[in-house]
mmCIF file of C-alpha atoms in Angstrom:
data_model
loop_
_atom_site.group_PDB
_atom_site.id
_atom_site.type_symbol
_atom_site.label_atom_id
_atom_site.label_comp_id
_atom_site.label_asym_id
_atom_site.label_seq_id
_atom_site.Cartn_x
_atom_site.Cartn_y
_atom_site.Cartn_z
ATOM 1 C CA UNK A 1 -26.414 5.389 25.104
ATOM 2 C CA UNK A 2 -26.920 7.431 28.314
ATOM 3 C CA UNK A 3 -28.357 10.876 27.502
ATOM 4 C CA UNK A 4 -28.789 14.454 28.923
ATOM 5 C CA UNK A 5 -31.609 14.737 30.879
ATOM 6 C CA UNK A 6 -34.248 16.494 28.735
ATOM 7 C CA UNK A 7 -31.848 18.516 25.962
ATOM 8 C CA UNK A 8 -33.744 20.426 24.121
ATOM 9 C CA UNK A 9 -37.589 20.176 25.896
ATOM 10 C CA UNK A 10 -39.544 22.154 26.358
ATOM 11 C CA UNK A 11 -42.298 22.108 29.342
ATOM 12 C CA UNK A 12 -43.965 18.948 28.398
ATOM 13 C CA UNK A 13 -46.677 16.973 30.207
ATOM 14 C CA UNK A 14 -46.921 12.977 28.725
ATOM 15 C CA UNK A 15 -47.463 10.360 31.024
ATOM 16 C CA UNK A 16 -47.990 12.812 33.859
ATOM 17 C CA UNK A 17 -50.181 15.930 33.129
ATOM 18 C CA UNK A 18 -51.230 14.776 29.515
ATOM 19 C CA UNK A 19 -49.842 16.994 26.800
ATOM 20 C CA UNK A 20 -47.428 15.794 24.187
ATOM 21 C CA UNK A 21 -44.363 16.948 22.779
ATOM 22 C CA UNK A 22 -40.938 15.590 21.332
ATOM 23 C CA UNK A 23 -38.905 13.428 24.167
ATOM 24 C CA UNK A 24 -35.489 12.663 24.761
ATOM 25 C CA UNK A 25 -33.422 10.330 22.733
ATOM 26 C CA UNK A 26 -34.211 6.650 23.788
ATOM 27 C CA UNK A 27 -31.373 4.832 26.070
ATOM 28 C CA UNK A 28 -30.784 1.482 25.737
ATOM 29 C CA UNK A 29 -32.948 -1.202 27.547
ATOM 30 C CA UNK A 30 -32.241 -3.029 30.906
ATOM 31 C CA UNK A 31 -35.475 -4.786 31.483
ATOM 32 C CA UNK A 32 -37.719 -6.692 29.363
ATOM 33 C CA UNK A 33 -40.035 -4.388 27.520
ATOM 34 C CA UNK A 34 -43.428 -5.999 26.406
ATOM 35 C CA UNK A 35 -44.604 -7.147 23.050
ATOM 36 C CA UNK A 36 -46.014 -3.774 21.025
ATOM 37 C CA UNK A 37 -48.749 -6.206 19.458
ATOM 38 C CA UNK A 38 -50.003 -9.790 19.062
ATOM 39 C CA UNK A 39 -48.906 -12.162 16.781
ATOM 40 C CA UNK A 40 -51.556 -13.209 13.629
ATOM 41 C CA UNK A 41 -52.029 -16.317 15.699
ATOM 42 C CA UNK A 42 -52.516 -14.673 18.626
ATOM 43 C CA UNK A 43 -56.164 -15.260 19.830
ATOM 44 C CA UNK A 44 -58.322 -12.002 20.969
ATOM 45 C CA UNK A 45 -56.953 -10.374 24.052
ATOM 46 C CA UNK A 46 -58.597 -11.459 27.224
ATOM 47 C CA UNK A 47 -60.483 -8.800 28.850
ATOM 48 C CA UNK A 48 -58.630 -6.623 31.567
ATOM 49 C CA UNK A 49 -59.007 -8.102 34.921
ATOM 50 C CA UNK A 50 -61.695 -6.098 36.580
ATOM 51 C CA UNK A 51 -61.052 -2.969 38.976
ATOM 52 C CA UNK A 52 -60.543 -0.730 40.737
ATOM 53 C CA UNK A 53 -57.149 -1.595 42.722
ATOM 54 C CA UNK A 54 -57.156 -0.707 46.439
ATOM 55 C CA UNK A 55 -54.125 1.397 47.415
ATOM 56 C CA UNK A 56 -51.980 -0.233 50.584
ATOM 57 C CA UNK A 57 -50.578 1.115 53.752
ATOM 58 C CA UNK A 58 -49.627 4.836 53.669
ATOM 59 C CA UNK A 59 -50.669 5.485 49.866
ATOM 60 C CA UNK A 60 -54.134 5.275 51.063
ATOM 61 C CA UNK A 61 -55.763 8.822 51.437
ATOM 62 C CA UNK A 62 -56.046 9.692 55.484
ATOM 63 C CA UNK A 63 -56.786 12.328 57.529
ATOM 64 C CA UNK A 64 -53.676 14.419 56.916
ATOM 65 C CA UNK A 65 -54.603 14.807 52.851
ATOM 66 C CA UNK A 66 -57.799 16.892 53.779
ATOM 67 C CA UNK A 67 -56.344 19.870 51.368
ATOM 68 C CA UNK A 68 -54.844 16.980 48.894
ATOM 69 C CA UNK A 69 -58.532 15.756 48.637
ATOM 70 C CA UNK A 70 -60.057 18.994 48.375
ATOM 71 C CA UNK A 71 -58.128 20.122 45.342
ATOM 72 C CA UNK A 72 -58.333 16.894 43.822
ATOM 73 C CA UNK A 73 -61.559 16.811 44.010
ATOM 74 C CA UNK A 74 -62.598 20.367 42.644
ATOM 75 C CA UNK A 75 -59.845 19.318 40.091
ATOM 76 C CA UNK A 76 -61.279 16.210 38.750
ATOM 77 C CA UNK A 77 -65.443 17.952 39.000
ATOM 78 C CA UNK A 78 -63.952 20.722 36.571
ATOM 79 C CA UNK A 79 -62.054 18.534 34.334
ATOM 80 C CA UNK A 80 -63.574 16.474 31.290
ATOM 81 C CA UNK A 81 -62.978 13.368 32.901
ATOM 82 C CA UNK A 82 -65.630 10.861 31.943
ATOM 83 C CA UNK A 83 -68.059 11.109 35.142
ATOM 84 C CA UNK A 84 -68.039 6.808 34.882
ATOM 85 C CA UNK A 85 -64.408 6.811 35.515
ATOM 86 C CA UNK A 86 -64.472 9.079 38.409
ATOM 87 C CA UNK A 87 -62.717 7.278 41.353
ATOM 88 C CA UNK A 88 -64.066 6.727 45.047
ATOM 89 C CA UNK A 89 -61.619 7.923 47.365
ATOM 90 C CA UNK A 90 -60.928 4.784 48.594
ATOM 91 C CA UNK A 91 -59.264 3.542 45.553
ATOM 92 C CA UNK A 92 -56.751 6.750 45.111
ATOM 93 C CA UNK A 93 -53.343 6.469 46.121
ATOM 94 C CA UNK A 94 -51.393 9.441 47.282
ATOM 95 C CA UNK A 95 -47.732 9.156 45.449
ATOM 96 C CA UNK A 96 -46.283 12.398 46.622
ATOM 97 C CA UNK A 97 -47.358 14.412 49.105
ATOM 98 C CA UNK A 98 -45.805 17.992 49.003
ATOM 99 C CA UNK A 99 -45.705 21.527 49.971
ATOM 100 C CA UNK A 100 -47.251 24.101 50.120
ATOM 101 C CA UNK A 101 -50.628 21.968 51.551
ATOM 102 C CA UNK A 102 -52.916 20.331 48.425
ATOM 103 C CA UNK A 103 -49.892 19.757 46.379
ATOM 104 C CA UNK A 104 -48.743 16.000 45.368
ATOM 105 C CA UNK A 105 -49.240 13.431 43.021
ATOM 106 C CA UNK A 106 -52.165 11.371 43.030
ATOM 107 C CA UNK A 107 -52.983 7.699 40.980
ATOM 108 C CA UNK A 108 -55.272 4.936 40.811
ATOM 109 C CA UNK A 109 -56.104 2.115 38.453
ATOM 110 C CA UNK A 110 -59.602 1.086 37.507
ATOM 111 C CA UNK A 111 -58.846 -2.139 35.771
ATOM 112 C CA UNK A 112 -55.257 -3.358 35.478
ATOM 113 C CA UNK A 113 -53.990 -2.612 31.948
ATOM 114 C CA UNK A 114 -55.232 1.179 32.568
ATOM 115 C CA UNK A 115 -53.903 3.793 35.109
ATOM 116 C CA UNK A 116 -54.966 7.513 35.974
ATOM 117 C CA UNK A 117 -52.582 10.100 37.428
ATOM 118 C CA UNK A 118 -53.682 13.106 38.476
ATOM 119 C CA UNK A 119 -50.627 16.051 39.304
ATOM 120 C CA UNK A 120 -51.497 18.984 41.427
ATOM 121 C CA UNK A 121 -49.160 21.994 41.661
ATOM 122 C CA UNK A 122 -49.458 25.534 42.820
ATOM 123 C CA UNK A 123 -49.461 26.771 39.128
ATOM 124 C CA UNK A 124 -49.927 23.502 37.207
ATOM 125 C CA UNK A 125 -52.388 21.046 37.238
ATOM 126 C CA UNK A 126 -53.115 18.180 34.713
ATOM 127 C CA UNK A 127 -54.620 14.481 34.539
ATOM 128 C CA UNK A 128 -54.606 11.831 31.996
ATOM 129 C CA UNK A 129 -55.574 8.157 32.005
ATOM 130 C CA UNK A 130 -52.900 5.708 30.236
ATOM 131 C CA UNK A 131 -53.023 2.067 28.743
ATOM 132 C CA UNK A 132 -50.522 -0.655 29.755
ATOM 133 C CA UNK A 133 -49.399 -3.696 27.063
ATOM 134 C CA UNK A 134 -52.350 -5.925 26.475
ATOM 135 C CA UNK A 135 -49.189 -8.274 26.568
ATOM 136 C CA UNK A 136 -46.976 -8.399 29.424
ATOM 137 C CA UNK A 137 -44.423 -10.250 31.601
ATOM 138 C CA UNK A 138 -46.980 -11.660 34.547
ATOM 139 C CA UNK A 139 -43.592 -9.855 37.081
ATOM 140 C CA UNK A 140 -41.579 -7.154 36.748
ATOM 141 C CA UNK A 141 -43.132 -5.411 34.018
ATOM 142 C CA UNK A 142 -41.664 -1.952 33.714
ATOM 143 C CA UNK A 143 -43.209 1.244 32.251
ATOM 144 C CA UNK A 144 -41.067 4.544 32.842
ATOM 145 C CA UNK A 145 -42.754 7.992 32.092
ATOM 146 C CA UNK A 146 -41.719 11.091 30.087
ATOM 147 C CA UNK A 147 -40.634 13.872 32.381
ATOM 148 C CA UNK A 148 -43.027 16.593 33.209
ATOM 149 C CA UNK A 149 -41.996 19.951 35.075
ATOM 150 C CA UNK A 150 -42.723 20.122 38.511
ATOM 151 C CA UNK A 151 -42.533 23.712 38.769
ATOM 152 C CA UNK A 152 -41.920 26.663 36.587
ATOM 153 C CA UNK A 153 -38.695 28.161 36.418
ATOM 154 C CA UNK A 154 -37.486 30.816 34.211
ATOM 155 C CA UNK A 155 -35.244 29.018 32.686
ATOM 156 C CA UNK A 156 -34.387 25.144 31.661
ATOM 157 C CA UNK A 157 -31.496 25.046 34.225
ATOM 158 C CA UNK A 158 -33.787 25.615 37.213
ATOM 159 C CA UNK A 159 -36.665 23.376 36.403
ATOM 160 C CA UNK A 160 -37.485 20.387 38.697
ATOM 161 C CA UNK A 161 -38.877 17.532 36.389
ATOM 162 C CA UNK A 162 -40.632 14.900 37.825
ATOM 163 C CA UNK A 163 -40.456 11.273 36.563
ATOM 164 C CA UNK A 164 -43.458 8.358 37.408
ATOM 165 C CA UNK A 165 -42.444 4.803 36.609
ATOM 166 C CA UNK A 166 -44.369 1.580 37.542
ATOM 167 C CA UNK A 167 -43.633 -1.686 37.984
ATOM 168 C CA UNK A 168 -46.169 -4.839 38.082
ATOM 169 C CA UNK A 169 -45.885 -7.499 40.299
ATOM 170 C CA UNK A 170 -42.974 -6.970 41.635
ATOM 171 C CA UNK A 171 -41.697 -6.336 45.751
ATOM 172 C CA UNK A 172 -40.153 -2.961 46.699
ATOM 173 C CA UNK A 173 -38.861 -0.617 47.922
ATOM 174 C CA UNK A 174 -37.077 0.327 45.206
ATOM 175 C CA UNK A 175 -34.009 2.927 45.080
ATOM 176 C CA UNK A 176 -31.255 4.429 42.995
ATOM 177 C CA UNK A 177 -28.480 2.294 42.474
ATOM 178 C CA UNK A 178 -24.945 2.337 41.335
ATOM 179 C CA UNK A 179 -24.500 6.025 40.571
ATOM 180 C CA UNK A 180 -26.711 8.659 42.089
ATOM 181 C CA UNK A 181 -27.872 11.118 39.738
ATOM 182 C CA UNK A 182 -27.081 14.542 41.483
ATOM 183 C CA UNK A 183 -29.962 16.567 42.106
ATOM 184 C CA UNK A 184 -32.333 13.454 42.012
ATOM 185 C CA UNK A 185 -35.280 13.646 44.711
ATOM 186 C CA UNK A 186 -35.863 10.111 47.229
ATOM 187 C CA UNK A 187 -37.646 7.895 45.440
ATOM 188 C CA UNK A 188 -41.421 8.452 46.810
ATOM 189 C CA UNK A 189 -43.980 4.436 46.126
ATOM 190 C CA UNK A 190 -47.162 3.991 46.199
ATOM 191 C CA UNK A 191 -48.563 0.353 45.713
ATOM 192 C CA UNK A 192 -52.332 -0.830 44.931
ATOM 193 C CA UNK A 193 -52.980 -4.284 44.769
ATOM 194 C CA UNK A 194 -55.995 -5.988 43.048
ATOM 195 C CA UNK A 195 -58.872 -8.764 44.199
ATOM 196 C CA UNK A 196 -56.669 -11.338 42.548
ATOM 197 C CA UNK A 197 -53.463 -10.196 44.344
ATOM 198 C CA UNK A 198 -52.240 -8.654 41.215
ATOM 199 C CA UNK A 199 -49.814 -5.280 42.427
ATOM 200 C CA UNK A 200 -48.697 -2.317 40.900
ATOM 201 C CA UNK A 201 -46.170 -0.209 42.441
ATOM 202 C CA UNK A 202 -45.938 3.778 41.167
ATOM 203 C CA UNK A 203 -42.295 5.539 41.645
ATOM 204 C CA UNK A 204 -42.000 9.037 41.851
ATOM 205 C CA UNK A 205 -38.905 10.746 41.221
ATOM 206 C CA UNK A 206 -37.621 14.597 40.668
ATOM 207 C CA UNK A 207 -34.280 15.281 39.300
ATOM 208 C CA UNK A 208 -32.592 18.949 39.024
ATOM 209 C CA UNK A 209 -29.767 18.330 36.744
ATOM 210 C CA UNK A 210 -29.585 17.135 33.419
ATOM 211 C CA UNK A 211 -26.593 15.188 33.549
ATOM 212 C CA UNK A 212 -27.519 11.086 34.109
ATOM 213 C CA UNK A 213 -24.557 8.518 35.361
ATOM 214 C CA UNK A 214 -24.074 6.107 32.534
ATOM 215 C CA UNK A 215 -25.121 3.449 35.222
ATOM 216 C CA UNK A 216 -27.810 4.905 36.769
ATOM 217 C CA UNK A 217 -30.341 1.967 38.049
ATOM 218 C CA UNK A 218 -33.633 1.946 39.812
ATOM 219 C CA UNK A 219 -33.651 -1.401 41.696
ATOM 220 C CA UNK A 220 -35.605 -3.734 44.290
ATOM 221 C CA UNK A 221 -34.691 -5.844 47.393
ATOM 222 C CA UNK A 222 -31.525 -8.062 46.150
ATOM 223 C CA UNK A 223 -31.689 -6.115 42.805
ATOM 224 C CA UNK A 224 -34.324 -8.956 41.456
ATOM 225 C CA UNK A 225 -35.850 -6.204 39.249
ATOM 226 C CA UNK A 226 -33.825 -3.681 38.303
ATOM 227 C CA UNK A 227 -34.066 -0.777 34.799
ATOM 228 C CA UNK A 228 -33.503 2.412 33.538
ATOM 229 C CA UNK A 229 -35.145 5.107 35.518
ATOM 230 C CA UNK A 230 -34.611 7.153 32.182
ATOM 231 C CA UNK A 231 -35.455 5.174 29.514
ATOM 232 C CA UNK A 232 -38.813 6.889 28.659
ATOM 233 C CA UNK A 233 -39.892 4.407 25.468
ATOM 234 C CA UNK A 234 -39.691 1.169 27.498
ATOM 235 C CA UNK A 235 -42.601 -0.486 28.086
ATOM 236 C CA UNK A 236 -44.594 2.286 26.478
ATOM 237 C CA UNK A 237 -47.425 1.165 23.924
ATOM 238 C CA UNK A 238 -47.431 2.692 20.784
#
């Protein structure tokens, strides 16, 4: 069942900034969701395939993110990020880039069952790295994040909550379909692609009202993959 956006929330960060609360009720599935753990039989997981991804076309960091970059960077040098997993700048894709200058949404993947997004606000900042299923569809995986606030507000009604979803393997550019939710944002992609040809396409998408279409769909070219841009448990690992 379709839900409110966010009912009851408070400012939460999950799958964007990094701290946890209670989520909205779970909507029903409209994509394949992977296997939350192996079989007995199952033999050990193979290793993930090695990283980093390379970010393609305009997600790549140029000459216009010189702010972007700078307040990453000071961001990520006084964080407790684990100095080893520290990125080059050549493997950081720019989702979102916003106003005022050094604001946006940046990601990149070090091996391909982990991803790190890094969100960078006027007054809020966070970063947190996140596992994929060890077990997945080889295309069209889909893994849709909790909403975070994109800016303060003084009061529920007026927040902007962002939304990051990714999907594996499969060709964009992906947009809303059937019923636009009012007050949703374009629908900003970034895609990395590994040595093996392996891709990963981030989605980045605000919405300003908490009431969701009951057919609300986030699909690619021809509608070959298509899901719930709200359904915040699917694909998620436990």
């Amino acid at each position: 069942m379709k839900r409110a956006l966010l009912v009851g929330m408070g400012a939460v960060l999950v799958l964007v900034t990094g701290c946890t609360d209670s989520g909205p009720p779970q909507a029903s599935r409209t994509s394949p969701a992977p296997s939350s753990s192996p079989s007995p039989s199952t033999k050990a997981p193979v290793p993930p395939e090695p990283g980093p991804a390379k970010p393609l076309g305009g997600a790549a960091i140029g000459k216009q993110d010189g702010s972007l970059v700078e307040s990453f960077t000071e961001f990520i040098e006084e964080s407790s990020l684990d100095t080893r997993t520290e990125p080059a700048l050549s493997e950081v894709a720019v989702l979102q880039r916003l106003g005022p200058p050094g604001t946006g949404d940046l990601v990149w993947m070090p091996d391909a069952d982990t991803y790190c997004l890094t969100t960078i606000r006027s007054n809020v900042k966070g970063h947190q790295c996140h596992g994929l299923a060890p077990k997945r569809p080889a295309r069209g995986y889909v893994q849709v994040g909790d909403p975070a606030p994109r800016s303060a507000g003084s009061t529920y009604a007026k927040q902007d909550w962002l939304l990051v979803s990714l999907v594996e393997n499969a060709q964009g550019p992906f947009a809303f379909s059937g019923d636009r939710p009012k007050g949703a944002s374009p629908v900003h992609q970034a895609t990395l692609r590994f040595a093996s040809g392996r891709t990963v396409t981030f989605l980045a998408y605000s919405q300003s009202d908490s009431r969701i279409p009951q057919n609300a769909e986030m699909c690619g070219p021809d509608r070959k993959v298509c899901f719930d841009p709200y359904d915040f448990d699917l694909g998620r690992v436990s």
